[in-house]
Coordinates of C-alpha atoms and ligand atoms in Angstrom, one line a residue:
X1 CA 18.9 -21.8 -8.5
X2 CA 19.2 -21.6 -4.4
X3 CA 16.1 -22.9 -2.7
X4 CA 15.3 -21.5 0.7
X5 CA 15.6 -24.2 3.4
X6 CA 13.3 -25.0 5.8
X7 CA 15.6 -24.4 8.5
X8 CA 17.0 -21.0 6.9
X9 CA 13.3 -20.3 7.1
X10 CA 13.3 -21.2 10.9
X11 CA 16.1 -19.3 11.7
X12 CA 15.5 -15.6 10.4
X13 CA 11.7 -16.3 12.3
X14 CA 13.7 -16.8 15.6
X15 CA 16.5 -13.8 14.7
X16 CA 13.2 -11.7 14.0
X17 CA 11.1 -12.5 17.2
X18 CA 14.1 -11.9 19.2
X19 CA 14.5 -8.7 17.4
X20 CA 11.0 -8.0 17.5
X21 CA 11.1 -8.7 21.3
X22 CA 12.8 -5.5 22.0
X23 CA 10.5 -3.6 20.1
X24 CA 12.7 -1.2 18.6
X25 CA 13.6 -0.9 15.0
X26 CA 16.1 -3.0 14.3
X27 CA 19.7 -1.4 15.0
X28 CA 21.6 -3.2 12.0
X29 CA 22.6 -2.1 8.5
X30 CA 20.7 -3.9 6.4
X31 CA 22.4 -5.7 3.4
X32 CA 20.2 -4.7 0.0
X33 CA 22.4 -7.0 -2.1
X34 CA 22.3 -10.3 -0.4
X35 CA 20.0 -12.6 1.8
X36 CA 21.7 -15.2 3.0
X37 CA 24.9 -15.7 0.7
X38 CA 22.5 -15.4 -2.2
X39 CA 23.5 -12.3 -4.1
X40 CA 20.4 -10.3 -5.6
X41 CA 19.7 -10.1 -9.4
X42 CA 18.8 -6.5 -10.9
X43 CA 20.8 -4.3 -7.7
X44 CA 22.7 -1.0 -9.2
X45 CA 24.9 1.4 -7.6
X46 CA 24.3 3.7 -10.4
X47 CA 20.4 4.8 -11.4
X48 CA 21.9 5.8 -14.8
X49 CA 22.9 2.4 -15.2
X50 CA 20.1 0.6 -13.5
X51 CA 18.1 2.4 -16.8
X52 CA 19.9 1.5 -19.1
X53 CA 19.9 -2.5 -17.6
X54 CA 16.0 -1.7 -17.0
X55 CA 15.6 -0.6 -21.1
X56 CA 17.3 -3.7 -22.4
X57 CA 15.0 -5.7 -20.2
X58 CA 12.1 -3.6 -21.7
X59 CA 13.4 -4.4 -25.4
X60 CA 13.9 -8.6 -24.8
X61 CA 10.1 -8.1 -23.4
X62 CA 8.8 -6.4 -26.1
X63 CA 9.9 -9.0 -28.4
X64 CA 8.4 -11.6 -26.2
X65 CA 4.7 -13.6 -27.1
X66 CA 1.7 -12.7 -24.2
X67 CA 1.9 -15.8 -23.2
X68 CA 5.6 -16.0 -21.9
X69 CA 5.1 -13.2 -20.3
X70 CA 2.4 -14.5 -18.3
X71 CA 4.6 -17.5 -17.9
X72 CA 6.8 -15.6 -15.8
X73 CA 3.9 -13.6 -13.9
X74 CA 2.9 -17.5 -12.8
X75 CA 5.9 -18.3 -11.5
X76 CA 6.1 -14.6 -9.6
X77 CA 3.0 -15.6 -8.0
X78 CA 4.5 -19.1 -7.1
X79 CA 7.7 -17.7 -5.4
X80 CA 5.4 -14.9 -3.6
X81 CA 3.3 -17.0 -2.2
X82 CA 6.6 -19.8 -1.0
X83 CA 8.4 -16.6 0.4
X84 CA 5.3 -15.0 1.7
X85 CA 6.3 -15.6 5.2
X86 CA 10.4 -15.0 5.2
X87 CA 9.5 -11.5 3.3
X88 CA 6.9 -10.5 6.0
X89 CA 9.6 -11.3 9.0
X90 CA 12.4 -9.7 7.0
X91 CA 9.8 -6.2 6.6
X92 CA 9.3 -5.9 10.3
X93 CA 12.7 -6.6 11.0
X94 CA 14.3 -4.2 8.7
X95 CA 11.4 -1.2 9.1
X96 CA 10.9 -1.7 13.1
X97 CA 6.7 -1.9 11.8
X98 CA 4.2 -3.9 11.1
X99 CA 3.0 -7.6 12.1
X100 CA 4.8 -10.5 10.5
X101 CA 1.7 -13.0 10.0
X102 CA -0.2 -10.3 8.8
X103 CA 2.5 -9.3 6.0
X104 CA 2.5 -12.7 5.0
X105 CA -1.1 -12.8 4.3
X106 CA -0.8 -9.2 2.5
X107 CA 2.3 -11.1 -0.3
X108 CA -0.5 -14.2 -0.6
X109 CA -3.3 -11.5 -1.8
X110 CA -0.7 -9.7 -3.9
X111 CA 0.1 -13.1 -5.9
X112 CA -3.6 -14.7 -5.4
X113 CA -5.2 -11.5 -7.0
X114 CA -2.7 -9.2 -8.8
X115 CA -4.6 -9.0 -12.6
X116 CA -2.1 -10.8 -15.1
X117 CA -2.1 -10.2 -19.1
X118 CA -5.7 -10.7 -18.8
X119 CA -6.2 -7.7 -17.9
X120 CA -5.3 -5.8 -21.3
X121 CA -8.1 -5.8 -23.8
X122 CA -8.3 -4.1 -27.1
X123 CA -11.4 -3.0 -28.4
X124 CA -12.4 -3.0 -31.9
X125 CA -14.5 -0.5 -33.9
X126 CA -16.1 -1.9 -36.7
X127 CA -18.5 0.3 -39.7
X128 CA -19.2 1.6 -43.0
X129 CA -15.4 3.7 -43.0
X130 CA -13.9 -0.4 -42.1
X131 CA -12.0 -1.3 -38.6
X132 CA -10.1 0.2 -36.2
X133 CA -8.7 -1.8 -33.6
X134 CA -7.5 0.2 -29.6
X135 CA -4.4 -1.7 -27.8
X136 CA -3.3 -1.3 -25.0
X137 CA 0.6 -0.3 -25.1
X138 CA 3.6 -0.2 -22.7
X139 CA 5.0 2.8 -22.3
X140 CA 8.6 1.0 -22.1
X141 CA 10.4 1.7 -19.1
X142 CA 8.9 2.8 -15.8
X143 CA 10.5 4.6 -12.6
X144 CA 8.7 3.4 -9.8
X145 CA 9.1 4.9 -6.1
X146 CA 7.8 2.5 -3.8
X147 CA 6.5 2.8 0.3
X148 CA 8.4 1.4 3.8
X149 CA 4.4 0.5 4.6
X150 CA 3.9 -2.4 2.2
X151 CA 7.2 -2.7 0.6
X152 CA 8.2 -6.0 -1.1
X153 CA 4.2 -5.7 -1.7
X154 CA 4.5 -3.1 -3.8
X155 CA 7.4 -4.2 -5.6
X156 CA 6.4 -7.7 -6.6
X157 CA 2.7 -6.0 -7.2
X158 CA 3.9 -3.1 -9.7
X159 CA 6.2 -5.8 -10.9
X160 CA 3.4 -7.9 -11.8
X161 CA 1.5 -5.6 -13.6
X162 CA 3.9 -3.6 -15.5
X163 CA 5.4 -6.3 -16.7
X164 CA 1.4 -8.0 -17.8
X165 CA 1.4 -4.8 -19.4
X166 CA 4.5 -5.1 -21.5
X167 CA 7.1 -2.6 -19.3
X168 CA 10.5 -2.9 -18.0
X169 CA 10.2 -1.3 -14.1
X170 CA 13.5 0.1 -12.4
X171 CA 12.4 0.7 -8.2
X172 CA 13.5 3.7 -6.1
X173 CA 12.7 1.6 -3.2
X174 CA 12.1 3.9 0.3
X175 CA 15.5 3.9 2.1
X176 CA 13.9 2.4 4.9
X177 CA 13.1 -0.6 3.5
X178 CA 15.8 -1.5 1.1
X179 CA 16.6 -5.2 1.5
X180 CA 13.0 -6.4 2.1
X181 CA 12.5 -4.3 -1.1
X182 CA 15.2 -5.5 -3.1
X183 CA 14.5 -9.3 -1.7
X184 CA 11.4 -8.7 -3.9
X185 CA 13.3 -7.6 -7.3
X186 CA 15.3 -10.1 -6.8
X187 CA 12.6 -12.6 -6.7
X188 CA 10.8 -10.9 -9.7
X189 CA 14.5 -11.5 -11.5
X190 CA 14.2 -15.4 -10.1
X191 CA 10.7 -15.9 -11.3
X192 CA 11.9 -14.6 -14.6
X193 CA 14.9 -16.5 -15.0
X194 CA 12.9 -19.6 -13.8
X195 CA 10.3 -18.9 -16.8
X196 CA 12.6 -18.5 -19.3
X197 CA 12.6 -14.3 -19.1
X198 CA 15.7 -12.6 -19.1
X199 CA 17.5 -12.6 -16.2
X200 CA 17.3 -9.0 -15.0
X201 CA 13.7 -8.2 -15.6
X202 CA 13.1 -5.4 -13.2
X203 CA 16.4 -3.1 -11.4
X204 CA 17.0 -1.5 -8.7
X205 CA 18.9 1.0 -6.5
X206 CA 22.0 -0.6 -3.5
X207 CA 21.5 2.6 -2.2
X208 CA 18.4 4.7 -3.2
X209 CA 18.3 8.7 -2.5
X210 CA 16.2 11.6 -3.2
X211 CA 18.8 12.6 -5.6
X212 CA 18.8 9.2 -7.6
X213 CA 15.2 9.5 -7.8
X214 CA 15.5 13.1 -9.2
X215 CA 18.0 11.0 -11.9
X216 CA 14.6 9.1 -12.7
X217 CA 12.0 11.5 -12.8
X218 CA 14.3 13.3 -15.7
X219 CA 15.7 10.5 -16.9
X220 CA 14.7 10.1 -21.1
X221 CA 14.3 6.6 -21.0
X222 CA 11.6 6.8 -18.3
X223 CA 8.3 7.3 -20.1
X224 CA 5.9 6.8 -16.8
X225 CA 6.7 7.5 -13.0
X226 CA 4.2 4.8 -10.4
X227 CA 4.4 6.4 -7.1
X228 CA 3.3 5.5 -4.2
X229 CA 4.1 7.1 -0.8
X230 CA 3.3 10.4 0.9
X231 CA 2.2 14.0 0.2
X232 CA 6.1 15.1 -0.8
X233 CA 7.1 12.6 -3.0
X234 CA 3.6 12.1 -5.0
X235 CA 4.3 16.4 -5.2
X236 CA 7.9 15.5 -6.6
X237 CA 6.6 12.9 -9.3
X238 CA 3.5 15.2 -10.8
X239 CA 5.6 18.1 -11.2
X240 CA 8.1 16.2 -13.6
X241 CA 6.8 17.1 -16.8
X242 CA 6.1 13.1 -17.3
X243 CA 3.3 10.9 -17.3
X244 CA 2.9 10.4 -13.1
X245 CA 0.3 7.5 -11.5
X246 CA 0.2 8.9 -7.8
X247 CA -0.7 6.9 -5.2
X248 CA -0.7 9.4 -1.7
X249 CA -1.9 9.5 1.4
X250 CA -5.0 8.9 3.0
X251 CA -6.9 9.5 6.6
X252 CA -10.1 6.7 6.1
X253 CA -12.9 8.0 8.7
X254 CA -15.0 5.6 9.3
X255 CA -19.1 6.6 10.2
X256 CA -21.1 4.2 11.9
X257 CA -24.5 4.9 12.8
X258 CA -27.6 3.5 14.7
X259 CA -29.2 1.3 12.1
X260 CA -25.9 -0.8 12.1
X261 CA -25.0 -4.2 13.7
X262 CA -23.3 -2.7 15.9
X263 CA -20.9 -5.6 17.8
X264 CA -20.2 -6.7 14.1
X265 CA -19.1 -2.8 13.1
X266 CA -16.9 -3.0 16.7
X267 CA -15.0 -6.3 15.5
X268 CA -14.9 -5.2 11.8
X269 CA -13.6 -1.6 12.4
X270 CA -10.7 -2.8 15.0
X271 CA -9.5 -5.5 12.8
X272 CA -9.3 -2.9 9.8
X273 CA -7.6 -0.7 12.0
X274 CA -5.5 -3.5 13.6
X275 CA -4.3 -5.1 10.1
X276 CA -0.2 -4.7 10.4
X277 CA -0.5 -2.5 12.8
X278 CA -3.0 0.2 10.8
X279 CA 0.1 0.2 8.1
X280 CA -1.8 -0.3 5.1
X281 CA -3.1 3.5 3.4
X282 CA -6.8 2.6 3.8
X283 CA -7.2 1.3 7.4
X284 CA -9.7 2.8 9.4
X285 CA -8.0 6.1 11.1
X286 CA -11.1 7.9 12.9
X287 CA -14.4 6.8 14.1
X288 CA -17.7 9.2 13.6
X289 CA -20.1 7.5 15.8
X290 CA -23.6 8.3 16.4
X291 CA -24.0 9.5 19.7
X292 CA -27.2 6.5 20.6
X293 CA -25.0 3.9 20.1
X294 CA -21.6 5.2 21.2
X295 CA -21.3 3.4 24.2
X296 CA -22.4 -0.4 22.5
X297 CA -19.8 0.6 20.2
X298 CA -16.8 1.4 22.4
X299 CA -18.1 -1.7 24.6
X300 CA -17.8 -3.6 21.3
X301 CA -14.1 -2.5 20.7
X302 CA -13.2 -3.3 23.7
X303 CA -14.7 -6.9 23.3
X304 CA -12.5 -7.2 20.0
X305 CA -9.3 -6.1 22.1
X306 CA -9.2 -2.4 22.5
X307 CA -7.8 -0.3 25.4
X308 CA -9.9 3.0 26.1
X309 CA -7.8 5.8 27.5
X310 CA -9.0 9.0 28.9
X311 CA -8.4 12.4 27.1
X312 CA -5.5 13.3 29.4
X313 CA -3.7 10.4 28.4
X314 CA -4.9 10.9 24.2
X315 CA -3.4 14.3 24.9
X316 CA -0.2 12.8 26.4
X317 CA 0.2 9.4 23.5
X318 CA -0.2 12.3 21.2
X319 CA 2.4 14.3 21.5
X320 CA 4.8 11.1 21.4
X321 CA 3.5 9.6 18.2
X322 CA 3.5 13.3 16.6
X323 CA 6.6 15.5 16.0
X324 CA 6.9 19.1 15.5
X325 CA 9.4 20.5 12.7
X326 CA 9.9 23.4 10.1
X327 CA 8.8 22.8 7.1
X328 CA 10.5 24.3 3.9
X329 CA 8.6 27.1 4.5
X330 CA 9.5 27.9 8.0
X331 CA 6.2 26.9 9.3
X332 CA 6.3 24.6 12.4
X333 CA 4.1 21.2 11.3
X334 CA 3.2 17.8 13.3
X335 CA 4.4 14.6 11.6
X336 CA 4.6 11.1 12.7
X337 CA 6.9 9.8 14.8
X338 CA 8.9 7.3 12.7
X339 CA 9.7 5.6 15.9
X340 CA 6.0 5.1 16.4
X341 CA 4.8 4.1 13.3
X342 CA 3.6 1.0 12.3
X343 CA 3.9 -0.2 16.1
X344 CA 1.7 -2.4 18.4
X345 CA -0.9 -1.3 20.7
X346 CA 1.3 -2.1 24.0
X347 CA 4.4 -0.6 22.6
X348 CA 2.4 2.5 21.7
X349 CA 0.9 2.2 25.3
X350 CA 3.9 1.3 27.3
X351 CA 5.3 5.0 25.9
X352 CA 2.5 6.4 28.6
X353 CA 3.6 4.2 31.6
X354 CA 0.8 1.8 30.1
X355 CA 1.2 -2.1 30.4
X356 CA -0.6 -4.6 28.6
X357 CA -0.8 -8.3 27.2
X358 CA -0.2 -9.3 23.4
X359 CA -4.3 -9.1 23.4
X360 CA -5.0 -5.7 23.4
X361 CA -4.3 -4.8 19.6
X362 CA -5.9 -1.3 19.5
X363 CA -6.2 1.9 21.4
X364 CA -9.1 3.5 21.5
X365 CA -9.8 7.3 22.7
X366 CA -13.3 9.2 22.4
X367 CA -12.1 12.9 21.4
X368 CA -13.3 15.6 19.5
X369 CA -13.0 16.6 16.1
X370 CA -9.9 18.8 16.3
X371 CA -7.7 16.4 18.3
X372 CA -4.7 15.0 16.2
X373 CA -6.1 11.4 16.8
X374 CA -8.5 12.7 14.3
X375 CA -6.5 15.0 12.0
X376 CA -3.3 13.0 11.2
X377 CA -2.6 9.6 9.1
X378 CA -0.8 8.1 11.9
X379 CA -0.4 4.8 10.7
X380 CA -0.6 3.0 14.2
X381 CA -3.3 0.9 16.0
X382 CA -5.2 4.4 17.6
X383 CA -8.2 5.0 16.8
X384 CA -9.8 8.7 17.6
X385 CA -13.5 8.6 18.4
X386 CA -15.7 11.6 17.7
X387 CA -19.6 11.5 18.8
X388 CA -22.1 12.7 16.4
X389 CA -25.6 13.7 16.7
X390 CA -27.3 12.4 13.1
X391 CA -26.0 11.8 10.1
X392 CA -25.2 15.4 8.8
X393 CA -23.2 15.7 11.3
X394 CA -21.3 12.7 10.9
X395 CA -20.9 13.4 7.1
X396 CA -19.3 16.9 7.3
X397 CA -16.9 15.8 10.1
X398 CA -16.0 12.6 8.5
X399 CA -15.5 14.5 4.7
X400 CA -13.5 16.8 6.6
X401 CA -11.1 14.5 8.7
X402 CA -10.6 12.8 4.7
X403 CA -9.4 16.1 3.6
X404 CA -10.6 15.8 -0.1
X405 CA -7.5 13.0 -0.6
X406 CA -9.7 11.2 -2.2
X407 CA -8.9 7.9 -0.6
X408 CA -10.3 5.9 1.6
X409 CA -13.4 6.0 3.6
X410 CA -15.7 3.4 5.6
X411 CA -19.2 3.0 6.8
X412 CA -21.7 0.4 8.9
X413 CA -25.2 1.1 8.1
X414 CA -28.5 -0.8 7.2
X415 CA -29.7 2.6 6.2
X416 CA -29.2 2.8 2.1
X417 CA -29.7 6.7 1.9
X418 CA -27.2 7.3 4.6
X419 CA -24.6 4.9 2.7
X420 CA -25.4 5.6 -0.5
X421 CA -25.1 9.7 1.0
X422 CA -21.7 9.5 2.3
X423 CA -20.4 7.6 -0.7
X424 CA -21.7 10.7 -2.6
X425 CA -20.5 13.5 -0.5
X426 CA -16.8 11.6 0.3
X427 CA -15.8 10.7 -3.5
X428 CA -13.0 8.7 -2.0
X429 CA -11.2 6.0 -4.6
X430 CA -12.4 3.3 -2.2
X431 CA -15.8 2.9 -0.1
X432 CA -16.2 -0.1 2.3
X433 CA -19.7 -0.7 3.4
X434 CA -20.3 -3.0 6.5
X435 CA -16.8 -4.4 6.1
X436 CA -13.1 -4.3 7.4
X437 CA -11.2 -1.5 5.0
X438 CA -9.3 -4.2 3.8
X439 CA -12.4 -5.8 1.8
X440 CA -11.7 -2.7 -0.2
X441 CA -8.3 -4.5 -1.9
X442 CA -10.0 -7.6 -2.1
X443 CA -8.9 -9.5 1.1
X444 CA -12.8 -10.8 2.1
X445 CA -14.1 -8.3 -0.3
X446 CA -14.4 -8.5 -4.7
X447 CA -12.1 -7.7 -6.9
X448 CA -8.6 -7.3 -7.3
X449 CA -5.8 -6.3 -5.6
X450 CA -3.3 -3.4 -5.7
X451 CA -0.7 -1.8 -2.9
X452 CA -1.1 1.2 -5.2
X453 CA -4.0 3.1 -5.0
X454 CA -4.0 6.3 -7.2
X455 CA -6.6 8.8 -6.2
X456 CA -4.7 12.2 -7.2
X457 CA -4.4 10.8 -10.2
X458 CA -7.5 8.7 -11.1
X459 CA -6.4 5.4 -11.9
X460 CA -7.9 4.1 -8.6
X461 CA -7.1 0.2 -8.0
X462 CA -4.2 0.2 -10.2
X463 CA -3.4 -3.0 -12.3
X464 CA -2.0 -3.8 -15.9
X465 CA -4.0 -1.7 -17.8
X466 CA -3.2 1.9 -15.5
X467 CA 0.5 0.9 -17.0
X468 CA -0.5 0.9 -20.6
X469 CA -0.6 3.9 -23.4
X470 CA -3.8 3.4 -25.5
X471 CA -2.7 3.0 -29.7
X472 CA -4.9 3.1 -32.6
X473 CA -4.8 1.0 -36.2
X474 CA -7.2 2.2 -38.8
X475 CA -7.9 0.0 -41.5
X476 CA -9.9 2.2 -43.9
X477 CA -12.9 0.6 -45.8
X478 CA -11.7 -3.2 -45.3
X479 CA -11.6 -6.2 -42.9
X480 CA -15.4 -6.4 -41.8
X481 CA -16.9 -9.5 -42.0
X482 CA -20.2 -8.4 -42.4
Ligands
NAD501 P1 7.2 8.3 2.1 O1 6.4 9.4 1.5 O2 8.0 8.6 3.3 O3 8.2 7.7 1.1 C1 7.9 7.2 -0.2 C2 9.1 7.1 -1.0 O4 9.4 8.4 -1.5 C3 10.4 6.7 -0.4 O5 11.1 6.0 -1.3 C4 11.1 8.1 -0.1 O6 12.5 8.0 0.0 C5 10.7 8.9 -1.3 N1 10.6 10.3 -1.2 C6 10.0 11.1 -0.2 N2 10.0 12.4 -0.6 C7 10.5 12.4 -1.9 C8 10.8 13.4 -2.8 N3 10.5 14.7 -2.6 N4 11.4 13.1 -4.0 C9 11.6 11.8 -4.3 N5 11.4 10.8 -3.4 C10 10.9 11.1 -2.2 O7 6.2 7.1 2.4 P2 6.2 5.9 3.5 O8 6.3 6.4 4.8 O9 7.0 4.8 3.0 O10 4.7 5.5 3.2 C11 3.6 6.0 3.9 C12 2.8 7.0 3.1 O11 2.5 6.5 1.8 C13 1.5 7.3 3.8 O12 1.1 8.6 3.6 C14 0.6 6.4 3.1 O13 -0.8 6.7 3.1 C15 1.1 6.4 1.7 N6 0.8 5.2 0.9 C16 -0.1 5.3 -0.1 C17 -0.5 4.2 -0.8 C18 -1.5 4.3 -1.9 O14 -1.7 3.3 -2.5 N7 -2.2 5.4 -2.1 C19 0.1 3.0 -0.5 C20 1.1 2.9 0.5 C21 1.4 4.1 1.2

């Protein structure tokens, strides 16, 4: 098996940072068969075929003991965390987004705390009428569409846990991110070969298209569709007619109000935010701030390297990082500027005539509640700050900016009735109290992690068991022990 070198190491970080330097995406066709010389396991130019590989995968597992398969989940998590760092330059390099170091850390959570086989527990019924025993099934093969945000993160996480659970996985990877994503099914396919598992364990696409998803989403062989992206394609996978998982978008607000500490809530919010480059679905995207403390806050920001810019200039970033285009419909909407998101704070401010040094890391803006700092994911380091009288106020603007996703939402408070209020009134799949959102996957927080976070669809913090089909065995009248 090839070994990555130190010094191949050393040299895609200083091809990157030169890259990275002119702070544009990368202008380079990117290779999603190959990384240096070493040709990738499991890539298909065909989805039709990259099934059918993916179902023979699915059958070798299925025949395979619990315990191999968490043989090969060990030795994911080994390559993970070695390749931690080449995967996070080769994701900013290829998608133009996101911080390196901070991608690295986000492959060492995915193989420190992905749940394994351990995961999947039966249950047992035992009475007069005898035992009946609940397992927890694969469904066999799964179609999984994956993000440019987090994307070898995704794939080696899904990876992880659909395989714990028994399945064979074939990735519609998001065009943007093709080689970083197929660097990771190829060192899924590694790990497995390296455990003893057969050598293409999970497939997918050289060249992945709407139209070879559409191939998956209809495809017989695909009993359950994992997706995680935006509004359109979680849309496309729930109206399949199959078992979906959608994971969507989010808009976290964040409240913070005047029982909390607040130079801790400053620092904790803007490294949320901050965390590659406010890429990650449940970074803090709006502040609701109470209007007595507003100004320790924003002072606080500042301490942990924010830029303030007047509302002239918010107006001005904001029609930069937001485009206008027709819709299917015909209806003119805002979306993201692809060449803004997932940037840094000084690229983002040197787009209004702005310059600043490496330390600034956020921009901060107080606005009110309408301004699109406040109403759009934009997945960059901006954060839109709305004053609030009391904590009513701060609830119905911050449920509104979430737009009943159901995703994310944040909150520094001592006071438990305000917390515990907000938690209530929000019903987002994740709630981070007094805490970077990022606590809320586990990174300085309990609990496991996922890069998939279902809220349409309920499964929350996905992991092996979201992946499984529950299946019952009745033994009438026999097999107690008592
Ligand atoms: P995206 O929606 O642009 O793309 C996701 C994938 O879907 C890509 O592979 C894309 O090619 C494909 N796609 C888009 N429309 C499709 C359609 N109609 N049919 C089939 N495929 C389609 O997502 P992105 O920009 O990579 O990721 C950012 C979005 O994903 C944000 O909204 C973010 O909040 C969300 N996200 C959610 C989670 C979560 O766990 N809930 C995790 C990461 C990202």
């Amino acid at each position: 098996m090839a070994q990555i070198t130190e010094n191949e190491i050393k040299e895609i970080v200083s091809k990157v940072i030169g890259e990275l330097k002119s702070s544009k995406p990368a202008e380079k066709n990117w290779d999603s068969t190959q990384y240096n010389g070493r040709k990738f396991i499991g890539i298909f130019d065909d989805m039709n075929e990259a099934i059918e590989s993916a179902n023979r995968s699915y059958k070798i597992i299925r025949a395979m003991s619990v315990e191999n398969r968490e043989k090969i989940i060990t030795a994911i998590r080994k390559l993970t965390r070695e390749e931690a760092a080449i995967m996070g330059e080769l994701g900013v390099a290829e998608t133009g987004m996101g911080n390196p170091e901070h991608k690295r850390l986000k492959h060492i959570l995915v193989a420190d705390k992905t749940p394994g086989t351990e995961d999947i527990v039966p249950t047992a019924k035992t009475g007069d009428n005898g035992l009946t025993l609940i397992e927890m099934a694969p469904f066999g093969v799964v179609g999984a569409i994956t993000p440019s945000t987090n994307p070898s993160e995704t794939v080696i996480c899904n990876s992880m846990g659909m395989l714990a659970a028994g399945n064979a996985v074939v990735f519609n990877p998001h065009p943007n991110a093709i080689a970083t994503s197929n660097y990771a099914v190829d060192l899924v396919n590694r790990a497995s070969k390296m455990a003893g598992g057969p050598e293409v364990l999970v497939c997918s696409m050289k060249m992945p298209t709407m139209e070879s998803a559409a191939i998956m989403e209809s495809h017989p062989l695909i009993k359950l569709l994992v997706c995680t992206g935006g509004p359109g394609v979680v849309k496309a996978v729930l109206s399949s007619g199959k078992k979906a998982i959608g994971a969507g978008a989010g808009n976290p607000p964040v409240i913070v109000d005047d029982t909390a500490d607040i130079p801790k809530a400053a620092k904790d919010i803007i490294d949320g935010c901050t965390f590659d480059n406010n890429l990650p679905c449940i970074a803090e995207k709006e502040v609701f701030v109470f209007n007595n403390v507003a100004d320790q806050l924003i002072e606080g920001m500042k301490r942990a390297g924010s830029y303030q810019i007047t509302k002239e200039q918010a107006d001005q970033l904001a029609k930069i990082v937001l485009v206008e285009k027709t819709n299917k419909a015909g209806k003119t909407v805002k979306t993201v500027s692809r060449e803004c998101v997932g940037r840094s704070a000084p690229v983002l401010l040197a787009k209004i005539g702005i310059e600043v040094g490496s330390d600034i890391r956020c921009i901060i803006a107080e606005v009110g509640f309408e301004h699109d700092f406040v109403q759009n994911e934009l997945m960059m380091p901006i954060l839109g700050i709305v004053r609030v009288k009391d904590i009513d106020e701060a609830i119905e603007l911050a449920c509104k900016a979430e737009g009943g996703r159901r995703h994310s939402a944040h909150m520094h408070s001592k006071n438990i009735d305000n917390l515990s209020r907000f938690a209530r009134e929000v019903e987002t799949t994740i709630f981070v109290k007094n805490a970077p959102s990022y606590a809320g996957i586990g990174f300085g927080g309990e609990g496991h992690t996922t890069f998939t976070i279902a809220g349409p669809t309920g499964e929350g913090i996905t992991s092996a068991r979201s992946f499984t089909r529950q299946r019952r065995c009745v033994m009438a009248d026999s097999f107690r022990i008592i």
